[in-house]
PDB file of C-alpha atoms in Angstrom:
ATOM      1  CA  MET A   1       3.916   5.099  45.619  1.00 47.00           C
ATOM      2  CA  LYS A   2       5.339   2.802  42.985  1.00 54.00           C
ATOM      3  CA  LYS A   3       4.502   3.570  39.459  1.00 57.00           C
ATOM      4  CA  ASN A   4       2.002   1.308  37.768  1.00 61.00           C
ATOM      5  CA  LYS A   5       4.472  -1.148  35.318  1.00 68.00           C
ATOM      6  CA  LEU A   6       3.604  -1.098  31.864  1.00 64.00           C
ATOM      7  CA  LYS A   7       2.624  -4.806  30.441  1.00 70.00           C
ATOM      8  CA  TYR A   8       3.762  -5.842  27.043  1.00 63.00           C
ATOM      9  CA  SER A   9      -0.335  -6.197  26.559  1.00 66.00           C
ATOM     10  CA  SER A  10      -0.701  -2.708  27.644  1.00 63.00           C
ATOM     11  CA  LEU A  11       1.467  -1.206  24.487  1.00 60.00           C
ATOM     12  CA  PHE A  12       0.143  -4.079  22.128  1.00 65.00           C
ATOM     13  CA  LEU A  13      -3.414  -2.385  20.845  1.00 63.00           C
ATOM     14  CA  PRO A  14      -3.357   1.070  18.331  1.00 58.00           C
ATOM     15  CA  ASN A  15      -5.296   2.451  21.468  1.00 57.00           C
ATOM     16  CA  GLN A  16      -2.311   2.010  24.205  1.00 59.00           C
ATOM     17  CA  PRO A  17      -1.910   4.682  26.539  1.00 59.00           C
ATOM     18  CA  LEU A  18       1.512   6.366  24.781  1.00 58.00           C
ATOM     19  CA  LEU A  19      -0.502   6.891  21.797  1.00 60.00           C
ATOM     20  CA  LYS A  20      -3.500   7.739  23.351  1.00 60.00           C
ATOM     21  CA  LYS A  21      -1.242  10.412  24.997  1.00 65.00           C
ATOM     22  CA  TYR A  22      -0.716  12.286  21.934  1.00 67.00           C
ATOM     23  CA  PHE A  23      -3.749  11.572  19.889  1.00 71.00           C
ATOM     24  CA  LYS A  24      -6.335  13.945  20.875  1.00 72.00           C
ATOM     25  CA  SER A  25      -9.587  12.522  18.739  1.00 72.00           C
ATOM     26  CA  ASN A  26     -12.305  10.395  18.892  1.00 74.00           C
ATOM     27  CA  ASN A  27     -13.243   7.561  16.695  1.00 77.00           C
ATOM     28  CA  PHE A  28      -9.387   6.063  16.596  1.00 75.00           C
ATOM     29  CA  GLU A  29     -10.175   3.550  15.058  1.00 78.00           C
ATOM     30  CA  ASP A  30     -11.556   5.475  11.676  1.00 83.00           C
ATOM     31  CA  HIS A  31      -8.053   7.645  12.109  1.00 82.00           C
ATOM     32  CA  LEU A  32      -5.993   4.240  12.323  1.00 83.00           C
ATOM     33  CA  TYR A  33      -7.893   2.547   9.538  1.00 86.00           C
ATOM     34  CA  TYR A  34      -7.466   5.839   6.946  1.00 88.00           C
ATOM     35  CA  PHE A  35      -3.882   6.559   8.197  1.00 88.00           C
ATOM     36  CA  ILE A  36      -2.739   2.633   7.275  1.00 89.00           C
ATOM     37  CA  GLU A  37      -4.831   2.974   4.003  1.00 91.00           C
ATOM     38  CA  LYS A  38      -3.146   6.418   2.603  1.00 92.00           C
ATOM     39  CA  ASN A  39       0.096   5.536   3.900  1.00 94.00           C
ATOM     40  CA  SER A  40       0.451   1.916   2.444  1.00 91.00           C
ATOM     41  CA  ASN A  41      -0.808   2.756  -1.325  1.00 86.00           C
ATOM     42  CA  VAL A  42      -3.866   0.388  -0.245  1.00 91.00           C
ATOM     43  CA  ILE A  43      -6.430   0.871  -3.645  1.00 90.00           C
ATOM     44  CA  ARG A  44     -10.392  -0.027  -2.677  1.00 90.00           C
ATOM     45  CA  PRO A  45     -11.382  -3.266  -4.449  1.00 90.00           C
ATOM     46  CA  ARG A  46     -14.276  -0.973  -6.326  1.00 89.00           C
ATOM     47  CA  LYS A  47     -11.523   1.075  -7.679  1.00 91.00           C
ATOM     48  CA  LYS A  48      -9.285  -2.058  -8.553  1.00 92.00           C
ATOM     49  CA  TYR A  49     -11.977  -4.704 -10.313  1.00 93.00           C
ATOM     50  CA  LYS A  50     -15.441  -4.635 -11.879  1.00 93.00           C
ATOM     51  CA  ILE A  51     -16.901  -6.592  -9.217  1.00 92.00           C
ATOM     52  CA  TYR A  52     -20.496  -8.195  -9.585  1.00 90.00           C
ATOM     53  CA  ASN A  53     -22.182  -8.785  -6.349  1.00 85.00           C
ATOM     54  CA  PRO A  54     -25.941  -9.497  -6.281  1.00 83.00           C
ATOM     55  CA  SER A  55     -25.531 -11.117  -2.802  1.00 74.00           C
ATOM     56  CA  LYS A  56     -27.701  -9.211   0.445  1.00 76.00           C
ATOM     57  CA  PHE A  57     -24.664  -8.994   1.792  1.00 73.00           C
ATOM     58  CA  SER A  58     -21.887  -6.203   0.917  1.00 78.00           C
ATOM     59  CA  ILE A  59     -18.677  -6.322   0.028  1.00 79.00           C
ATOM     60  CA  GLU A  60     -17.476  -4.710   3.294  1.00 78.00           C
ATOM     61  CA  GLU A  61     -19.077  -6.852   5.196  1.00 75.00           C
ATOM     62  CA  MET A  62     -18.421 -10.364   3.688  1.00 71.00           C
ATOM     63  CA  ALA A  63     -15.304  -9.860   1.763  1.00 76.00           C
ATOM     64  CA  SER A  64     -11.410  -9.417   2.230  1.00 81.00           C
ATOM     65  CA  ASN A  65     -10.995  -6.121   3.441  1.00 87.00           C
ATOM     66  CA  PRO A  66      -8.689  -3.709   1.531  1.00 91.00           C
ATOM     67  CA  ILE A  67      -5.945  -4.104   3.653  1.00 91.00           C
ATOM     68  CA  SER A  68      -5.866  -7.480   4.023  1.00 92.00           C
ATOM     69  CA  LEU A  69      -6.047  -7.868   0.327  1.00 94.00           C
ATOM     70  CA  SER A  70      -2.575  -5.381   0.689  1.00 94.00           C
ATOM     71  CA  PHE A  71      -1.073  -7.732   2.667  1.00 95.00           C
ATOM     72  CA  LEU A  72      -1.908 -10.730   0.361  1.00 96.00           C
ATOM     73  CA  ASN A  73      -0.556  -8.592  -2.685  1.00 95.00           C
ATOM     74  CA  PHE A  74       2.617  -8.074  -0.475  1.00 95.00           C
ATOM     75  CA  ILE A  75       3.305 -11.688   0.284  1.00 96.00           C
ATOM     76  CA  THR A  76       2.759 -12.699  -3.383  1.00 97.00           C
ATOM     77  CA  ASN A  77       4.739  -9.996  -4.664  1.00 96.00           C
ATOM     78  CA  MET A  78       7.628 -10.909  -2.214  1.00 95.00           C
ATOM     79  CA  ILE A  79       7.431 -14.685  -2.769  1.00 94.00           C
ATOM     80  CA  LYS A  80       6.381 -14.727  -6.447  1.00 95.00           C
ATOM     81  CA  PRO A  81       4.553 -18.564  -6.245  1.00 97.00           C
ATOM     82  CA  LYS A  82       3.838 -19.661  -9.225  1.00 97.00           C
ATOM     83  CA  TYR A  83       0.956 -22.079  -7.909  1.00 98.00           C
ATOM     84  CA  ILE A  84      -1.511 -20.941  -5.208  1.00 98.00           C
ATOM     85  CA  LEU A  85      -4.480 -22.586  -3.061  1.00 98.00           C
ATOM     86  CA  GLU A  86      -7.269 -20.844  -1.823  1.00 98.00           C
ATOM     87  CA  ILE A  87     -10.146 -22.317   0.263  1.00 97.00           C
ATOM     88  CA  GLY A  88     -12.980 -19.984   0.193  1.00 95.00           C
ATOM     89  CA  SER A  89     -13.435 -18.001  -2.912  1.00 94.00           C
ATOM     90  CA  PHE A  90     -16.442 -15.775  -1.579  1.00 92.00           C
ATOM     91  CA  ILE A  91     -17.313 -13.157  -4.468  1.00 93.00           C
ATOM     92  CA  GLY A  92     -13.686 -13.910  -6.062  1.00 95.00           C
ATOM     93  CA  LEU A  93     -11.495 -10.373  -4.648  1.00 95.00           C
ATOM     94  CA  SER A  94      -9.084 -12.406  -2.449  1.00 96.00           C
ATOM     95  CA  THR A  95      -8.522 -15.107  -5.409  1.00 97.00           C
ATOM     96  CA  MET A  96      -7.958 -11.749  -7.887  1.00 97.00           C
ATOM     97  CA  GLU A  97      -5.700 -10.246  -5.360  1.00 96.00           C
ATOM     98  CA  LEU A  98      -3.718 -13.527  -5.303  1.00 97.00           C
ATOM     99  CA  SER A  99      -3.573 -13.945  -9.097  1.00 97.00           C
ATOM    100  CA  LYS A 100      -1.390 -10.603  -9.616  1.00 94.00           C
ATOM    101  CA  ASN A 101       2.125 -11.665  -8.820  1.00 95.00           C
ATOM    102  CA  ILE A 102       1.927 -15.385  -9.696  1.00 97.00           C
ATOM    103  CA  LYS A 103       5.017 -16.861 -12.357  1.00 95.00           C
ATOM    104  CA  LYS A 104       4.442 -17.066 -15.755  1.00 93.00           C
ATOM    105  CA  ASN A 105       2.180 -20.111 -16.668  1.00 93.00           C
ATOM    106  CA  GLY A 106       1.191 -20.232 -12.718  1.00 96.00           C
ATOM    107  CA  LYS A 107      -2.283 -20.371 -11.758  1.00 97.00           C
ATOM    108  CA  VAL A 108      -4.564 -19.977  -8.803  1.00 98.00           C
ATOM    109  CA  ILE A 109      -6.848 -22.929  -8.180  1.00 98.00           C
ATOM    110  CA  SER A 110      -9.571 -21.887  -5.529  1.00 98.00           C
ATOM    111  CA  ILE A 111     -12.130 -24.101  -4.115  1.00 98.00           C
ATOM    112  CA  GLU A 112     -15.792 -22.992  -3.060  1.00 97.00           C
ATOM    113  CA  LYS A 113     -18.401 -24.884  -1.580  1.00 95.00           C
ATOM    114  CA  PHE A 114     -21.422 -22.799  -2.613  1.00 94.00           C
ATOM    115  CA  GLU A 115     -22.727 -22.607  -5.849  1.00 96.00           C
ATOM    116  CA  LYS A 116     -23.973 -19.328  -5.306  1.00 94.00           C
ATOM    117  CA  PHE A 117     -20.593 -17.792  -4.412  1.00 93.00           C
ATOM    118  CA  TYR A 118     -19.112 -19.741  -7.308  1.00 96.00           C
ATOM    119  CA  ASN A 119     -21.048 -18.470 -10.014  1.00 96.00           C
ATOM    120  CA  ILE A 120     -20.502 -15.039  -8.689  1.00 94.00           C
ATOM    121  CA  ALA A 121     -16.706 -15.193  -8.239  1.00 96.00           C
ATOM    122  CA  THR A 122     -16.225 -17.067 -11.828  1.00 97.00           C
ATOM    123  CA  LYS A 123     -18.728 -13.843 -13.047  1.00 96.00           C
ATOM    124  CA  ASN A 124     -16.051 -11.390 -11.251  1.00 96.00           C
ATOM    125  CA  PHE A 125     -12.912 -13.417 -12.735  1.00 97.00           C
ATOM    126  CA  LYS A 126     -14.445 -13.333 -16.504  1.00 97.00           C
ATOM    127  CA  LYS A 127     -15.124  -9.559 -16.164  1.00 97.00           C
ATOM    128  CA  ASN A 128     -11.010  -8.344 -15.048  1.00 97.00           C
ATOM    129  CA  MET A 129      -9.760 -10.733 -17.423  1.00 97.00           C
ATOM    130  CA  LEU A 130      -8.196 -13.089 -14.697  1.00 97.00           C
ATOM    131  CA  ASN A 131     -10.135 -16.479 -15.623  1.00 92.00           C
ATOM    132  CA  LYS A 132      -7.118 -17.661 -17.677  1.00 95.00           C
ATOM    133  CA  LYS A 133      -4.892 -17.337 -14.445  1.00 97.00           C
ATOM    134  CA  ILE A 134      -7.730 -18.566 -11.775  1.00 98.00           C
ATOM    135  CA  LYS A 135      -9.059 -22.285 -11.470  1.00 98.00           C
ATOM    136  CA  ILE A 136     -12.066 -22.232  -9.343  1.00 98.00           C
ATOM    137  CA  ILE A 137     -13.772 -25.689  -8.549  1.00 98.00           C
ATOM    138  CA  LEU A 138     -17.066 -26.340  -7.184  1.00 98.00           C
ATOM    139  CA  GLY A 139     -17.215 -28.674  -3.975  1.00 97.00           C
ATOM    140  CA  ASP A 140     -16.005 -29.146  -0.416  1.00 96.00           C
ATOM    141  CA  ALA A 141     -12.660 -28.435   0.260  1.00 96.00           C
ATOM    142  CA  ASN A 142     -11.941 -31.354   2.206  1.00 95.00           C
ATOM    143  CA  GLU A 143     -13.460 -33.926  -0.200  1.00 96.00           C
ATOM    144  CA  VAL A 144     -11.879 -32.417  -3.126  1.00 96.00           C
ATOM    145  CA  LEU A 145      -8.216 -32.394  -1.425  1.00 95.00           C
ATOM    146  CA  SER A 146      -8.748 -35.405  -0.626  1.00 94.00           C
ATOM    147  CA  SER A 147      -9.445 -36.835  -4.036  1.00 93.00           C
ATOM    148  CA  LYS A 148      -6.937 -36.808  -7.223  1.00 89.00           C
ATOM    149  CA  ILE A 149      -8.705 -33.839  -8.804  1.00 92.00           C
ATOM    150  CA  ILE A 150      -5.502 -31.913  -7.487  1.00 94.00           C
ATOM    151  CA  LYS A 151      -2.442 -32.999  -8.428  1.00 90.00           C
ATOM    152  CA  GLN A 152       0.391 -30.503  -8.096  1.00 92.00           C
ATOM    153  CA  LYS A 153       1.834 -28.553  -4.746  1.00 95.00           C
ATOM    154  CA  PHE A 154       1.497 -25.168  -3.880  1.00 97.00           C
ATOM    155  CA  ASP A 155       4.319 -22.576  -3.178  1.00 97.00           C
ATOM    156  CA  LEU A 156       1.241 -20.644  -1.005  1.00 98.00           C
ATOM    157  CA  VAL A 157      -2.055 -21.662   0.408  1.00 98.00           C
ATOM    158  CA  PHE A 158      -4.602 -19.054   1.614  1.00 98.00           C
ATOM    159  CA  ILE A 159      -7.446 -21.019   4.034  1.00 97.00           C
ATOM    160  CA  ASP A 160     -10.589 -18.699   4.560  1.00 93.00           C
ATOM    161  CA  GLY A 161     -13.786 -21.324   4.675  1.00 86.00           C
ATOM    162  CA  ASN A 162     -14.804 -23.580   7.119  1.00 89.00           C
ATOM    163  CA  LYS A 163     -13.381 -23.069   9.860  1.00 93.00           C
ATOM    164  CA  GLU A 164     -14.828 -25.683  11.701  1.00 94.00           C
ATOM    165  CA  LYS A 165     -12.437 -28.141   9.740  1.00 94.00           C
ATOM    166  CA  TYR A 166      -9.423 -25.714   9.974  1.00 96.00           C
ATOM    167  CA  LYS A 167      -7.169 -28.737  11.655  1.00 96.00           C
ATOM    168  CA  GLU A 168      -8.304 -31.416   8.955  1.00 96.00           C
ATOM    169  CA  LEU A 169      -7.850 -28.653   5.849  1.00 96.00           C
ATOM    170  CA  PHE A 170      -4.457 -27.985   7.478  1.00 96.00           C
ATOM    171  CA  ILE A 171      -3.313 -31.454   7.640  1.00 96.00           C
ATOM    172  CA  LEU A 172      -4.335 -31.620   3.455  1.00 96.00           C
ATOM    173  CA  CYS A 173      -2.969 -28.688   2.664  1.00 96.00           C
ATOM    174  CA  GLU A 174       0.320 -29.361   4.407  1.00 94.00           C
ATOM    175  CA  ASN A 175       1.083 -32.443   2.165  1.00 93.00           C
ATOM    176  CA  LYS A 176       0.331 -30.335  -0.589  1.00 95.00           C
ATOM    177  CA  LEU A 177       3.036 -27.696   0.128  1.00 95.00           C
ATOM    178  CA  THR A 178       6.420 -26.839  -1.890  1.00 95.00           C
ATOM    179  CA  LYS A 179       9.890 -26.861   0.334  1.00 91.00           C
ATOM    180  CA  ASN A 180       9.787 -23.372   2.113  1.00 90.00           C
ATOM    181  CA  GLY A 181       5.683 -23.041   1.179  1.00 95.00           C
ATOM    182  CA  ILE A 182       3.804 -20.694   3.125  1.00 97.00           C
ATOM    183  CA  ILE A 183       0.020 -21.197   4.364  1.00 97.00           C
ATOM    184  CA  ILE A 184      -1.714 -18.182   5.246  1.00 97.00           C
ATOM    185  CA  ILE A 185      -4.980 -18.688   7.337  1.00 96.00           C
ATOM    186  CA  ASP A 186      -7.865 -15.987   7.700  1.00 94.00           C
ATOM    187  CA  ASN A 187     -10.204 -15.350  10.944  1.00 93.00           C
ATOM    188  CA  ILE A 188      -7.896 -17.009  13.594  1.00 94.00           C
ATOM    189  CA  PHE A 189      -9.579 -14.950  16.333  1.00 93.00           C
ATOM    190  CA  ASN A 190     -13.016 -16.152  14.546  1.00 93.00           C
ATOM    191  CA  GLN A 191     -14.791 -12.846  15.839  1.00 90.00           C
ATOM    192  CA  GLY A 192     -13.010 -13.661  19.152  1.00 91.00           C
ATOM    193  CA  ASP A 193     -14.743 -17.043  20.338  1.00 93.00           C
ATOM    194  CA  ALA A 194     -11.134 -18.542  19.986  1.00 93.00           C
ATOM    195  CA  LEU A 195      -9.910 -16.803  22.745  1.00 91.00           C
ATOM    196  CA  ASN A 196     -12.347 -18.014  25.066  1.00 93.00           C
ATOM    197  CA  ARG A 197     -11.523 -20.677  27.360  1.00 91.00           C
ATOM    198  CA  LYS A 198     -14.689 -22.531  26.189  1.00 94.00           C
ATOM    199  CA  THR A 199     -15.724 -21.611  22.929  1.00 95.00           C
ATOM    200  CA  ILE A 200     -19.355 -20.438  21.977  1.00 95.00           C
ATOM    201  CA  THR A 201     -19.445 -21.492  18.352  1.00 95.00           C
ATOM    202  CA  LYS A 202     -19.043 -24.580  16.288  1.00 95.00           C
ATOM    203  CA  LYS A 203     -16.138 -22.456  13.996  1.00 95.00           C
ATOM    204  CA  GLY A 204     -14.457 -21.357  17.549  1.00 95.00           C
ATOM    205  CA  ALA A 205     -14.416 -24.525  18.502  1.00 96.00           C
ATOM    206  CA  GLY A 206     -12.590 -25.849  15.149  1.00 96.00           C
ATOM    207  CA  VAL A 207     -10.470 -22.803  15.104  1.00 96.00           C
ATOM    208  CA  LYS A 208      -9.019 -23.824  18.653  1.00 96.00           C
ATOM    209  CA  LYS A 209      -8.818 -27.630  18.123  1.00 96.00           C
ATOM    210  CA  PHE A 210      -6.595 -26.723  15.113  1.00 96.00           C
ATOM    211  CA  LEU A 211      -4.190 -23.950  17.368  1.00 96.00           C
ATOM    212  CA  GLN A 212      -4.068 -27.046  19.712  1.00 95.00           C
ATOM    213  CA  TYR A 213      -3.296 -28.918  17.022  1.00 95.00           C
ATOM    214  CA  LEU A 214      -0.454 -26.984  15.930  1.00 95.00           C
ATOM    215  CA  LYS A 215       1.123 -26.835  19.646  1.00 92.00           C
ATOM    216  CA  LYS A 216       2.495 -30.289  19.060  1.00 88.00           C
ATOM    217  CA  LYS A 217       4.342 -29.357  15.847  1.00 90.00           C
ATOM    218  CA  ASN A 218       7.747 -27.878  15.139  1.00 88.00           C
ATOM    219  CA  ILE A 219       6.972 -25.660  12.490  1.00 90.00           C
ATOM    220  CA  GLN A 220       7.216 -21.833  12.261  1.00 94.00           C
ATOM    221  CA  LYS A 221       4.062 -19.626  12.856  1.00 95.00           C
ATOM    222  CA  CYS A 222       3.280 -16.096  13.329  1.00 95.00           C
ATOM    223  CA  ILE A 223      -0.454 -14.227  14.046  1.00 95.00           C
ATOM    224  CA  LEU A 224      -1.061 -10.812  12.976  1.00 92.00           C
ATOM    225  CA  PRO A 225      -3.522  -9.329  15.084  1.00 88.00           C
ATOM    226  CA  PHE A 226      -5.510  -7.278  12.088  1.00 84.00           C
ATOM    227  CA  TYR A 227      -9.170  -7.950  11.016  1.00 86.00           C
ATOM    228  CA  ASP A 228     -10.033 -10.958  12.971  1.00 90.00           C
ATOM    229  CA  GLY A 229      -6.532 -12.516  12.559  1.00 92.00           C
ATOM    230  CA  ILE A 230      -4.493 -13.605  10.120  1.00 95.00           C
ATOM    231  CA  MET A 231      -1.752 -16.387  10.719  1.00 97.00           C
ATOM    232  CA  LEU A 232       1.129 -17.595   8.817  1.00 97.00           C
ATOM    233  CA  ILE A 233       3.046 -20.702   8.359  1.00 97.00           C
ATOM    234  CA  LYS A 234       6.258 -21.691   6.789  1.00 93.00           C
ATOM    235  CA  LYS A 235       6.756 -25.002   5.783  1.00 78.00           C
ATOM    236  CA  ASN A 236      10.319 -26.063   7.169  1.00 73.00           C
TER     237      ASN A 236
END
């Protein structure tokens, strides 16, 4: 009898057959998360920052998770950017993490279209004494980037908002990148909708439209399959 051949996809996810052969416990996801957190020196946001969050949504539900924040910290520590652009501030956790490794006299410019979150993020920057390293702009990112409000080029761009317009945002952001600049795009799976042949949501359709657009471009790109997918793009 022929043995079933393993596929690349069989060895892709953490619950792959070979791991399950040795790991004898339930709640694999919990164990995996705490394993990564423990062995990657991940610090949870509440221990790292003073957080003001009057929203009905918890930090765990809406804000960037600790492992994603650790990833952003690693990338910025590696490339040491001077100017960073962020699309979508929410309560400001990712913004503050991005500001940790910028060069002297550098700045993170974050665009937030919802006034409620703009106000929360602004308070968090002040509470953590990072308001001098961060400039937050209230407005729609497409409109702000299409205007002359922002003039400088950026070494790193983090896109985490307005998924319906990911393609348009990318085009605007790519034009504001320095040579060898990097764009990081969050939620590239859009909770699985981007994987569907026919998307269910407008956000999923926006992500898929963006991915189709990228296929025609000669750029370096990589997708990391954690927390709804993170895509890295490097300008040639």
